[in-house]
C-alpha angles and dihedrals in degrees: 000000000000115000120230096270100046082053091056091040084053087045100056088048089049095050103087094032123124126240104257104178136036130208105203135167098314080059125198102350134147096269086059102041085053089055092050093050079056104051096042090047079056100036124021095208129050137181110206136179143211120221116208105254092067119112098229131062116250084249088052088048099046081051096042100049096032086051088050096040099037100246148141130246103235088176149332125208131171097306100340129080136166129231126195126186114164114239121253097208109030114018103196096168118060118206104178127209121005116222 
């Protein structure tokens, strides 16, 4: 669980991030959620985004896929939400201590 100011700290990273995945019509699936572990083993950190034809709210989704990749909800806001999962096997953000 992030604490409020490791959250802030993920947010200001997050800020001029592109968004780097799409959930469309077929909504949160497997192929999707694949994609996400991916992205988060790469990056660490995604910006996503919901089109309106999903099924899910962008809320639904950013549960969805952090509950099937193992991540955390750093925010969600309108359509778009973040995502952060520190890597295994190459941490690139440090987050310090948990409390």
């Amino acid at each position: 669980m992030l604490s409020g100011k490791q959250r802030a700290y993920l947010r200001g990273l997050a800020n001029p991030m592109e968004t780097i995945l799409q959930v469309g019509k077929s909504g949160v699936g497997g192929s999707t959620a694949a994609q996400v572990d991916q992205a988060l083993e790469a990056r660490e950190l995604i910006k996503l985004r919901v089109l309106e034809t999903c099924p899910q709210t962008a809320r639904e989704a950013a549960r969805l896929l952090a509950d099937s990749t193992g991540a955390e909800i750093v925010q969600v806001v309108g359509t778009r939400f973040v995502l952060f999962r520190q890597s295994a096997k190459d941490p690139k953000i440090t987050l310090g201590q948990k409390s």
